[in-house]
PDB file of C-alpha atoms and ligand atoms in Angstrom:
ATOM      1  CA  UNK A   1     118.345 100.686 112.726  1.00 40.00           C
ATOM      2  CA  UNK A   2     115.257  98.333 113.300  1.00 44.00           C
ATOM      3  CA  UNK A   3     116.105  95.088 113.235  1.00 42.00           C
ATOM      4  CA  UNK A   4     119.485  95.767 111.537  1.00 43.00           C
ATOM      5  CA  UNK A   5     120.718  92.184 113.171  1.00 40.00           C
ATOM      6  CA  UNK A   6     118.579  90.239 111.582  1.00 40.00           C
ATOM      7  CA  UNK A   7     118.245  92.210 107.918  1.00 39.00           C
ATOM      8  CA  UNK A   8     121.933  92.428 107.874  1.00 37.00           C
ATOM      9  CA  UNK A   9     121.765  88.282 108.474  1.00 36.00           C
ATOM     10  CA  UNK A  10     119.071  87.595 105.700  1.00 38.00           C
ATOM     11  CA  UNK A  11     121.742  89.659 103.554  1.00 37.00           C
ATOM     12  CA  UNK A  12     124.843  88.098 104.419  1.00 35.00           C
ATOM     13  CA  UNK A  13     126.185  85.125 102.849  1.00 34.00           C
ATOM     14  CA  UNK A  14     124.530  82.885 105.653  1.00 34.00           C
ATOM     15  CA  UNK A  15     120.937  84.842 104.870  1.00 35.00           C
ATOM     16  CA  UNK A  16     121.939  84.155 101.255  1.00 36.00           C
ATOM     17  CA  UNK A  17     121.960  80.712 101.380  1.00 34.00           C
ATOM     18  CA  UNK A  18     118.596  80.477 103.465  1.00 36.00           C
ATOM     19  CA  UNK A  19     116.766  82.775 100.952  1.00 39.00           C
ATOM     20  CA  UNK A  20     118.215  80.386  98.238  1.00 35.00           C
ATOM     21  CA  UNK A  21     116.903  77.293 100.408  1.00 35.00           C
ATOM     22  CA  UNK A  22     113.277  78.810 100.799  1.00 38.00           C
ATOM     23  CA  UNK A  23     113.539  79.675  97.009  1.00 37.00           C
ATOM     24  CA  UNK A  24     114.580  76.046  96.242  1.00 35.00           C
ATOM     25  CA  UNK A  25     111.746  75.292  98.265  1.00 35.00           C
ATOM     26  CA  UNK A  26     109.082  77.257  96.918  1.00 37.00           C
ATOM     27  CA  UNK A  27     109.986  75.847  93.130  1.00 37.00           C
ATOM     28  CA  UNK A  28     109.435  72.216  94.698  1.00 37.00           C
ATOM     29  CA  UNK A  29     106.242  73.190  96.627  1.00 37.00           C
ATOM     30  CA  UNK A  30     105.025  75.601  94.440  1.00 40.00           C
ATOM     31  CA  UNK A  31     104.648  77.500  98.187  1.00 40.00           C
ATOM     32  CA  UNK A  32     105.774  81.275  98.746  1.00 41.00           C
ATOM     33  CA  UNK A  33     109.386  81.697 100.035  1.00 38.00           C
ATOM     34  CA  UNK A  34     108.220  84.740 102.082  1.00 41.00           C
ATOM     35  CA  UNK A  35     105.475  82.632 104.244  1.00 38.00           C
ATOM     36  CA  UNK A  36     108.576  80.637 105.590  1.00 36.00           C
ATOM     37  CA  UNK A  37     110.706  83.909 105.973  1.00 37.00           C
ATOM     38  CA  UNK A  38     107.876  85.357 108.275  1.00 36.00           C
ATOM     39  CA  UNK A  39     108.341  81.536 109.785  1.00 35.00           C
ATOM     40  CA  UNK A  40     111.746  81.827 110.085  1.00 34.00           C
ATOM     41  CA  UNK A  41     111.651  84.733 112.310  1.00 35.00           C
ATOM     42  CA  UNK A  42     108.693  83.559 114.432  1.00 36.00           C
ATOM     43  CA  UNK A  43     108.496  80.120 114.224  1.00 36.00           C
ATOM     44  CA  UNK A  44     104.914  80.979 113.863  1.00 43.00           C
ATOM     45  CA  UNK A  45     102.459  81.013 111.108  1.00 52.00           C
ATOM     46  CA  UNK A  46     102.927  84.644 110.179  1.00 66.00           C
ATOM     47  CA  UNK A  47     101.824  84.776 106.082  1.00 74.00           C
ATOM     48  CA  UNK A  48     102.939  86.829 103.317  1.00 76.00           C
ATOM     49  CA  UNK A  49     101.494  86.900  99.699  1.00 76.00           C
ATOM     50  CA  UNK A  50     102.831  88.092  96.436  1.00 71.00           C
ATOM     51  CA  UNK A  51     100.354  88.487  94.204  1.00 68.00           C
ATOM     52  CA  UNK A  52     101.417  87.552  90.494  1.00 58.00           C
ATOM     53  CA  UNK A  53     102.536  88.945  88.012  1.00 57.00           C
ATOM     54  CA  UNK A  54     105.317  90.275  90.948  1.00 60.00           C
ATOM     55  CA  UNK A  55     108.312  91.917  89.397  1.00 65.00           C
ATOM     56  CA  UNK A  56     110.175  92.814  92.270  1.00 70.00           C
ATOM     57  CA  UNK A  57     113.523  94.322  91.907  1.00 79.00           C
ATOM     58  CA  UNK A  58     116.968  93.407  94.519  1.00 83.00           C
ATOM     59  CA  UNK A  59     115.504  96.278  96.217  1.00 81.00           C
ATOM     60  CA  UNK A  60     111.803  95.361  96.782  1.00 81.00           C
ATOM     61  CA  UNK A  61     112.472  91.414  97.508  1.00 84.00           C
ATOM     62  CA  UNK A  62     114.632  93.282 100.336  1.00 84.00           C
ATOM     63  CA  UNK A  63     111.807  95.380 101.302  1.00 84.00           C
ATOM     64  CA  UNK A  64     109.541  92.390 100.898  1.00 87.00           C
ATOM     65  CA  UNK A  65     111.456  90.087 103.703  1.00 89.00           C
ATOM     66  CA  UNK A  66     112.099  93.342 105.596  1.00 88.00           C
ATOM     67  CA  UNK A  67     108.389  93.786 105.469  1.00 91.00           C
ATOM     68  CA  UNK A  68     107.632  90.139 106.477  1.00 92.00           C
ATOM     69  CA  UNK A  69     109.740  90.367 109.463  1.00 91.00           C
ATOM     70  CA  UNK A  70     107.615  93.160 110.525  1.00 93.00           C
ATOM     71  CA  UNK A  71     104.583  91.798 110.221  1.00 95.00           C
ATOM     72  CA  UNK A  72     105.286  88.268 111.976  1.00 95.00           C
ATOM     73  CA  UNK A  73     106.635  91.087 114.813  1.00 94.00           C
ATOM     74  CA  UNK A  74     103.129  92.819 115.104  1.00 96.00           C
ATOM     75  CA  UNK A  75     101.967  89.073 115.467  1.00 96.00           C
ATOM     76  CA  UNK A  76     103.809  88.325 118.360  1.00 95.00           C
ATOM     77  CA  UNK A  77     102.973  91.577 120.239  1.00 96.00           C
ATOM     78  CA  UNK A  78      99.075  91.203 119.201  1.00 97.00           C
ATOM     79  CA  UNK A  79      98.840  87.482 119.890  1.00 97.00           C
ATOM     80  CA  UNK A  80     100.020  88.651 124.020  1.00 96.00           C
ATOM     81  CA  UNK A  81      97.868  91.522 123.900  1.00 96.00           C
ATOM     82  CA  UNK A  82      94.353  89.747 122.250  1.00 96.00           C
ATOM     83  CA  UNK A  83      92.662  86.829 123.146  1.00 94.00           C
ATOM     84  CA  UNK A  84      92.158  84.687 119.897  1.00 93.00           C
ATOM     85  CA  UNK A  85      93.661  86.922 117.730  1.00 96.00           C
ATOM     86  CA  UNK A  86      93.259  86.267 113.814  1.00 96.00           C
ATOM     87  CA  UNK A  87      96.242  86.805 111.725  1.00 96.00           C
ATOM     88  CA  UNK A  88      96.520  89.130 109.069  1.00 96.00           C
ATOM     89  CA  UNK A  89      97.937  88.433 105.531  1.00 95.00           C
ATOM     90  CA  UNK A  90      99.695  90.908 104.461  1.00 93.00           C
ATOM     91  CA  UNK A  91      99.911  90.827 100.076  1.00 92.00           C
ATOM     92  CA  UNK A  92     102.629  92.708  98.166  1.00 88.00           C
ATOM     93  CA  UNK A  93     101.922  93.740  94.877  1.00 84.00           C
ATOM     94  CA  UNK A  94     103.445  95.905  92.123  1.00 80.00           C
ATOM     95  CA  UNK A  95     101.092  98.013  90.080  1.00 80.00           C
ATOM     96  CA  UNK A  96      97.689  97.438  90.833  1.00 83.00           C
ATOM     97  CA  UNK A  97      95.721  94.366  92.608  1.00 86.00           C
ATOM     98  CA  UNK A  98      92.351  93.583  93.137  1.00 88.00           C
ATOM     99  CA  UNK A  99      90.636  92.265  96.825  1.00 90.00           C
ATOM    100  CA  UNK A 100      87.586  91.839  98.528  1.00 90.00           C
ATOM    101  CA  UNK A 101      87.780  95.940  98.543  1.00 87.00           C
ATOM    102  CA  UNK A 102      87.725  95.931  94.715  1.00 87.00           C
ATOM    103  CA  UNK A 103      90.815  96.703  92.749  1.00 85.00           C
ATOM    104  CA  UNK A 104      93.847  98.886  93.699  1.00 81.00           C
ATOM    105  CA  UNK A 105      96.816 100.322  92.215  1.00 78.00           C
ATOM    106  CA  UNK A 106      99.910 101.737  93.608  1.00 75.00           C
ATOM    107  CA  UNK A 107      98.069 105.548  93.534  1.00 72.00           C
ATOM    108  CA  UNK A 108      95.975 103.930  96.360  1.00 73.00           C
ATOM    109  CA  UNK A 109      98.630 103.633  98.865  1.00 76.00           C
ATOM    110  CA  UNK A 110      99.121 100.981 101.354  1.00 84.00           C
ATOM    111  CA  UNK A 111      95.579  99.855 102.461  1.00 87.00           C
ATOM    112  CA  UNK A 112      93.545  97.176 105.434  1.00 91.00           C
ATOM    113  CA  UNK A 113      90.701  95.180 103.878  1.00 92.00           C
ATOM    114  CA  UNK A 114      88.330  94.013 106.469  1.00 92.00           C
ATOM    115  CA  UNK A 115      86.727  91.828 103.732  1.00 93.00           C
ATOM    116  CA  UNK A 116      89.616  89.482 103.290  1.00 95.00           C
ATOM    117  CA  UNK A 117      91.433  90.489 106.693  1.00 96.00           C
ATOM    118  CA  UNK A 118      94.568  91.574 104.283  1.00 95.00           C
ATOM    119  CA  UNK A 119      96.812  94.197 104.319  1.00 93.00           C
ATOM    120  CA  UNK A 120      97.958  95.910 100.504  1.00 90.00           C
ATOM    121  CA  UNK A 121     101.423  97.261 100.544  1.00 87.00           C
ATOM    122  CA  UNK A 122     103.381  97.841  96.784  1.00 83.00           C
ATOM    123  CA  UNK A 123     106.643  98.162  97.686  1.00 79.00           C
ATOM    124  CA  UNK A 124     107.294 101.230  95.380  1.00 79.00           C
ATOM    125  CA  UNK A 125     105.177 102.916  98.409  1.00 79.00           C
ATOM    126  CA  UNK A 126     108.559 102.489 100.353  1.00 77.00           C
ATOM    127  CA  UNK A 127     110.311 104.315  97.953  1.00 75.00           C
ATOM    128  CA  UNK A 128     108.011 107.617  97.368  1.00 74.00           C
ATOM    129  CA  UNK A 129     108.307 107.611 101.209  1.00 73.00           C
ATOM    130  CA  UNK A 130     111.982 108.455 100.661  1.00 71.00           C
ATOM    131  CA  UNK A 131     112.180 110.021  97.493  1.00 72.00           C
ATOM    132  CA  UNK A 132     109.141 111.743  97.262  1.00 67.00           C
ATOM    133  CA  UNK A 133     107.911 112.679 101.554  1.00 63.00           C
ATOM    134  CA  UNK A 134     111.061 113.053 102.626  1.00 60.00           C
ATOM    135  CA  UNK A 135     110.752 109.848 105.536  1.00 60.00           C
ATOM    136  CA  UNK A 136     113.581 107.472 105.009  1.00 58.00           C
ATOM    137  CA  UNK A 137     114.122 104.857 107.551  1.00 66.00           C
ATOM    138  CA  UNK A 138     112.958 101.344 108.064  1.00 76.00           C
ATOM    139  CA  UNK A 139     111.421 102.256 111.274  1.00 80.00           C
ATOM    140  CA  UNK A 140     109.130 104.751 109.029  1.00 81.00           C
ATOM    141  CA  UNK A 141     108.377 101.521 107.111  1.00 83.00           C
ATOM    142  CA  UNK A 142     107.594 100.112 109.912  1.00 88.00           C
ATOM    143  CA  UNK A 143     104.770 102.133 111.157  1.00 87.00           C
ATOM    144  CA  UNK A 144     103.556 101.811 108.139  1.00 87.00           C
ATOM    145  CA  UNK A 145     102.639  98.037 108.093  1.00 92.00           C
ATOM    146  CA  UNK A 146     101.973  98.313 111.854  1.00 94.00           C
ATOM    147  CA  UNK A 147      98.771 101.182 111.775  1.00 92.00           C
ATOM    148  CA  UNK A 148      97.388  99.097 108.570  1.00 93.00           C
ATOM    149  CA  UNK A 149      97.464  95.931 111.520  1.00 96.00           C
ATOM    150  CA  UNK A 150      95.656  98.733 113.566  1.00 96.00           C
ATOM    151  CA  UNK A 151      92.899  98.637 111.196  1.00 94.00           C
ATOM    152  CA  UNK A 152      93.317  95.271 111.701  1.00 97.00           C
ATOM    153  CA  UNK A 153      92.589  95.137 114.973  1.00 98.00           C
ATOM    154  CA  UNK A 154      90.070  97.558 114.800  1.00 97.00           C
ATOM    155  CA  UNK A 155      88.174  95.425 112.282  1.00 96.00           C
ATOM    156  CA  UNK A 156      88.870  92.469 115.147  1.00 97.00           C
ATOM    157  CA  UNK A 157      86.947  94.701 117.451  1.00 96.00           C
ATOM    158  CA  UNK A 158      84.120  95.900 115.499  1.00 96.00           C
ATOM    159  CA  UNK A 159      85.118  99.331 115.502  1.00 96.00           C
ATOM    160  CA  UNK A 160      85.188  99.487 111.590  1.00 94.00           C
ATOM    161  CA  UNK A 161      81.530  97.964 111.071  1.00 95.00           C
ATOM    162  CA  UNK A 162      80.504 100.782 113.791  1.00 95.00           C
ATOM    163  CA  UNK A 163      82.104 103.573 111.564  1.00 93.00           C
ATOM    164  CA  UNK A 164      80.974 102.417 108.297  1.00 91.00           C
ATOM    165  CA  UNK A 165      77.679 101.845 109.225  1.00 93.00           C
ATOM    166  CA  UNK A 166      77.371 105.729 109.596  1.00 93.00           C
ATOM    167  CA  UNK A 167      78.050 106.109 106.144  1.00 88.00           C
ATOM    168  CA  UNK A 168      75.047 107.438 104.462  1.00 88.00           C
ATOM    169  CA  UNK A 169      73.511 108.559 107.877  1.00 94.00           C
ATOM    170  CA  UNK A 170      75.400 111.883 107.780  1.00 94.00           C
ATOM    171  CA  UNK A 171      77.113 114.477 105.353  1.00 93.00           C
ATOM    172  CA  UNK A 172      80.130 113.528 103.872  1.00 88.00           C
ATOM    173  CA  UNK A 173      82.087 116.615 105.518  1.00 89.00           C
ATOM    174  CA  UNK A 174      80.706 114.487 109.134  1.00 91.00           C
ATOM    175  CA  UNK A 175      81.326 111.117 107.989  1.00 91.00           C
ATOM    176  CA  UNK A 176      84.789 112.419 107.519  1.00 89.00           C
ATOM    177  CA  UNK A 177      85.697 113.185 111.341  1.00 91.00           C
ATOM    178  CA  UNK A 178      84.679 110.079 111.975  1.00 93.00           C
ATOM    179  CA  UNK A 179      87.362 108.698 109.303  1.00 90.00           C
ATOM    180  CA  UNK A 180      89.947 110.700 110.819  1.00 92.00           C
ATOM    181  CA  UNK A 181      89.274 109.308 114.727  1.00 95.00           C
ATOM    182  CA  UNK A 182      89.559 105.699 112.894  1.00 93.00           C
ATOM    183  CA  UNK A 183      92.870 106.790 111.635  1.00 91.00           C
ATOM    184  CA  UNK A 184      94.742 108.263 114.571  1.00 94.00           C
ATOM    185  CA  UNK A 185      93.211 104.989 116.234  1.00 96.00           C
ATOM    186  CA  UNK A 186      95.105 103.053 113.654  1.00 94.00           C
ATOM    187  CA  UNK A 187      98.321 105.111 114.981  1.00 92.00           C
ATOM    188  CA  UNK A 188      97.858 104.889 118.281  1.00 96.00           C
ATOM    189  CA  UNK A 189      97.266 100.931 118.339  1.00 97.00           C
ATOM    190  CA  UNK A 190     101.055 101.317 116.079  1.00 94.00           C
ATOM    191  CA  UNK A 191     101.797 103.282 119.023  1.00 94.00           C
ATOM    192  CA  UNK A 192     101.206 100.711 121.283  1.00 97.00           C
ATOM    193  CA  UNK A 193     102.925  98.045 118.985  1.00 96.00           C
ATOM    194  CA  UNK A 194     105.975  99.662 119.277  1.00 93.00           C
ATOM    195  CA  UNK A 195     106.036 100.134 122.763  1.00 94.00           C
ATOM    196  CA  UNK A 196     105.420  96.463 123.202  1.00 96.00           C
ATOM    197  CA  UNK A 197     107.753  95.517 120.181  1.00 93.00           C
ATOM    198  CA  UNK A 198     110.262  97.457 122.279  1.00 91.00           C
ATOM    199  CA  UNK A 199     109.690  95.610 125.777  1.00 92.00           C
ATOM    200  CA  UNK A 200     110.343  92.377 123.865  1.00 89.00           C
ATOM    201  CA  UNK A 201     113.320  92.392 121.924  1.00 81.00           C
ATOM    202  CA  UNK A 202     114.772  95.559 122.343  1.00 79.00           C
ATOM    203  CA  UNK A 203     115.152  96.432 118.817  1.00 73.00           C
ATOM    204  CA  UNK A 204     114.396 100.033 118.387  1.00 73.00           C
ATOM    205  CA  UNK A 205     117.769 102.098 118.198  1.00 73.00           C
ATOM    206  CA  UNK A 206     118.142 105.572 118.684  1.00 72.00           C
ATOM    207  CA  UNK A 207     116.592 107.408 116.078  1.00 77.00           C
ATOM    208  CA  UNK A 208     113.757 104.724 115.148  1.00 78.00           C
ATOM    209  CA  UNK A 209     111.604 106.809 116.774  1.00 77.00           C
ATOM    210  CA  UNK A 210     111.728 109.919 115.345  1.00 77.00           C
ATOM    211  CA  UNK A 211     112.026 108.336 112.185  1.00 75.00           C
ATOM    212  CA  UNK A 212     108.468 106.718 112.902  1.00 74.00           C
ATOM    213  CA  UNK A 213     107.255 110.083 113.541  1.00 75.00           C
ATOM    214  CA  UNK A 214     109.041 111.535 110.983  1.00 75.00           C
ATOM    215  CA  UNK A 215     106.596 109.244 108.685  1.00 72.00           C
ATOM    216  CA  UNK A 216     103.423 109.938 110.651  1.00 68.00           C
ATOM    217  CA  UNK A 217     104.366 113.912 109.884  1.00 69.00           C
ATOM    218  CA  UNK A 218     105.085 112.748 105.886  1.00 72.00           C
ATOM    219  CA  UNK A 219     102.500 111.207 105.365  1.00 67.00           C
ATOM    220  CA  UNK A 220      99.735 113.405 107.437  1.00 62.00           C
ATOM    221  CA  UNK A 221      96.683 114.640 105.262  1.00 61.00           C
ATOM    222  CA  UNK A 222      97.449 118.217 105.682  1.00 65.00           C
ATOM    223  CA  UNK A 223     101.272 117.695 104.059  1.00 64.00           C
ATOM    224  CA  UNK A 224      99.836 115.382 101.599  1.00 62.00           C
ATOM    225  CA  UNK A 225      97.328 117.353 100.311  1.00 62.00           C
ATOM    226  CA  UNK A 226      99.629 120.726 100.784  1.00 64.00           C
ATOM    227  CA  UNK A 227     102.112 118.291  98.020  1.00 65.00           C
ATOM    228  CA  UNK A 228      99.790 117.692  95.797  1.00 65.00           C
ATOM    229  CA  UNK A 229      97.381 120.931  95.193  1.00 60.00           C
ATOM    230  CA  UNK A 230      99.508 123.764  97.261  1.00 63.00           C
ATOM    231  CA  UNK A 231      97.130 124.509  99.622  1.00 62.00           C
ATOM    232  CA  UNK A 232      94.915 122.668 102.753  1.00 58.00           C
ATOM    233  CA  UNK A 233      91.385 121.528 102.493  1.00 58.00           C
ATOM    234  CA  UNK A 234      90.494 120.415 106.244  1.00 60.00           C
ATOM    235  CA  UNK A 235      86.884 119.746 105.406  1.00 61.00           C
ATOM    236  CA  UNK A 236      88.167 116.447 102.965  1.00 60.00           C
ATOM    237  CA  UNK A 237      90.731 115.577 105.544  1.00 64.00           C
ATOM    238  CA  UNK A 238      90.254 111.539 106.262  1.00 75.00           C
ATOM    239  CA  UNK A 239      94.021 110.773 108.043  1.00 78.00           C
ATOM    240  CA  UNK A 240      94.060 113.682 110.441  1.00 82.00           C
ATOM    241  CA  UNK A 241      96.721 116.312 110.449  1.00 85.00           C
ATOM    242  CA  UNK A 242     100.463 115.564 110.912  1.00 82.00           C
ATOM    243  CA  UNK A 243     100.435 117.003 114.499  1.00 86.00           C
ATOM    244  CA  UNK A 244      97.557 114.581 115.531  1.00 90.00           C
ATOM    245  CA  UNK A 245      98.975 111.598 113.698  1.00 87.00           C
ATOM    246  CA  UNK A 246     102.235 112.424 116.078  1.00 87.00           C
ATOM    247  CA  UNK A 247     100.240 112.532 119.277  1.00 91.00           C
ATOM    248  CA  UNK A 248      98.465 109.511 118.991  1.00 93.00           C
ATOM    249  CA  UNK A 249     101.397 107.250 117.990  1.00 91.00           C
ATOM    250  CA  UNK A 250     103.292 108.785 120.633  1.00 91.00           C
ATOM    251  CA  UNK A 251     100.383 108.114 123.353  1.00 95.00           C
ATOM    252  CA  UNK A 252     100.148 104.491 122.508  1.00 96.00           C
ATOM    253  CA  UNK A 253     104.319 104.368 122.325  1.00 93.00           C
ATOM    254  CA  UNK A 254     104.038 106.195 125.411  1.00 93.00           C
ATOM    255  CA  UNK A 255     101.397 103.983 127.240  1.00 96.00           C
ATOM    256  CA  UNK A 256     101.259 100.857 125.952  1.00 97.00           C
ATOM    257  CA  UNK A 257      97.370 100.860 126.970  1.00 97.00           C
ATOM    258  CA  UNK A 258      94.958  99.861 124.583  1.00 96.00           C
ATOM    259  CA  UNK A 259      92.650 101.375 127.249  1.00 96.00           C
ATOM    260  CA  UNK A 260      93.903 105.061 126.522  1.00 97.00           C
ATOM    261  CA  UNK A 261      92.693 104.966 122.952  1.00 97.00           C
ATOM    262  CA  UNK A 262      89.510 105.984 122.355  1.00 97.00           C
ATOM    263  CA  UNK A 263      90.013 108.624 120.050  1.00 97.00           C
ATOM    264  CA  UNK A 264      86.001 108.648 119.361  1.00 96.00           C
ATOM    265  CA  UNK A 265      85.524 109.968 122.331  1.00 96.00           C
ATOM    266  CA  UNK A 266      88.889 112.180 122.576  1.00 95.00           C
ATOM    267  CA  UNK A 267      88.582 116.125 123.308  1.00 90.00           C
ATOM    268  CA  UNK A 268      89.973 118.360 121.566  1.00 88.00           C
ATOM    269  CA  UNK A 269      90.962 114.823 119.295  1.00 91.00           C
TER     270      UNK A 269
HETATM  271 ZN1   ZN B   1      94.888 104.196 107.723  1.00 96.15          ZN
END
């Protein structure tokens, strides 16, 4: 289990009494108890929002610091692997929220805005994972917060500005396999997060892996779309199909090399 060390310690009675700390803190401050859980794990300046009204069960304030441990992980691998790299906020809401994007609800998924450089994540997004694709695992969680930092980075490196600037210059059905080479981008650089992740601190167990892949297979266009309406529509596809999503997280888990993904250029992608 990722992580399970330090989860298991925010959870015990010692992790108790730190949450209730940050808590006591945050009522004094008026700050956000997860910004100095993210800074307990880094010592860094990792942030997490909750956006208000937040009604978060047991469950999702578990998720939540679960979820902030992540993220202040991505930071440390990013900050050795970029010069100057920018933080990411990452913002949990429950049932719907509005950014420099526009305004989301839970339907929408987790999401990257490059306008406010923040990632989206409702908790209850967690949950369909396991109840409703089938891709338990924190690991699978995991990957999820880490390809919405790889549209992070690719918003870093202007890579998002280049694709959306072909909006409008081409048909939809086009415009759309350029969306998908963004996407299996975005799960390669997760790719190479965890391969870094793992070179640091060791943390992936047996298993984490597959469950990671067992999320990039849930949550591929094809089996999403096959869910929801029965039957396959490649034309409309914008994630790329499961077997793709698999293949580029495993190259960058596999090679570590931000130089080996250049999916725009990729053939057969
Ligand atoms: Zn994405």
């Amino acid at each position: 289990m990722l992580l399970g060390p330090l989860i298991r310690l925010l959870f015990s009675k010692t992790g108790l009494i730190i949450v209730a700390l940050f808590l006591g803190f945050s009522l004094i401050t008026g700050n956000n108890p997860l910004t100095f859980l993210g800074q307990l794990f880094t010592g860094g300046e990792s942030q997490t929002e909750v956006s208000t009204p937040y009604k978060g069960t047991p469950k999702d304030n578990e998720l939540a610091a679960f979820s902030a441990t992540i993220l202040a992980n991505t930071e440390d691998v990013w900050n050795g692997i970029l010069d100057n790299y920018r933080e990411p906020t990452l913002v949990l809401f429950t049932g719907s929220v509005s950014s420099a994007c526009g305004s989301a609800s839970s339907a929408t998924g987790p999401f990257y805005c490059p306008g406010d450089e923040k990632l989206y994540l409702d908790l209850s997004f967690f949950e369909d994972m396991e109840k409703k694709l089938n891709a338990p695992g924190d690991f699978a969680q995991a990957y999820v917060i880490a390809h919405e930092v790889g549209h992070h980075i690719q918003n870093l490196m202007g890579i998002t500005e280049k694709v959306q600037n072909l909006r409008g210059q081409m048909s939809k059905t086009e415009y759309n396999t350029y969306s998908v080479k963004l996407e299996l981008q975005a799960d390669f650089l997760a790719g190479v997060w965890a391969h870094h992740s793992q070179q640091m601190s060791h943390m992936m167990e047996t298993g984490d892996l597959e469950e990671a892949l067992n999320a990039a297979f849930a949550i591929g266009d094809d089996r999403l779309q096959k869910q929801s309406s029965g039957r396959v529509v490649p034309d409309s596809f914008t994630h790329g199909t499961s077997e793709q999503r698999i293949r580029w997280f495993k190259k960058g888990f596999d090679t570590g090399d931000m130089a080996q993904g250049d999916t725009f250029n990729a053939n057969p992608l």
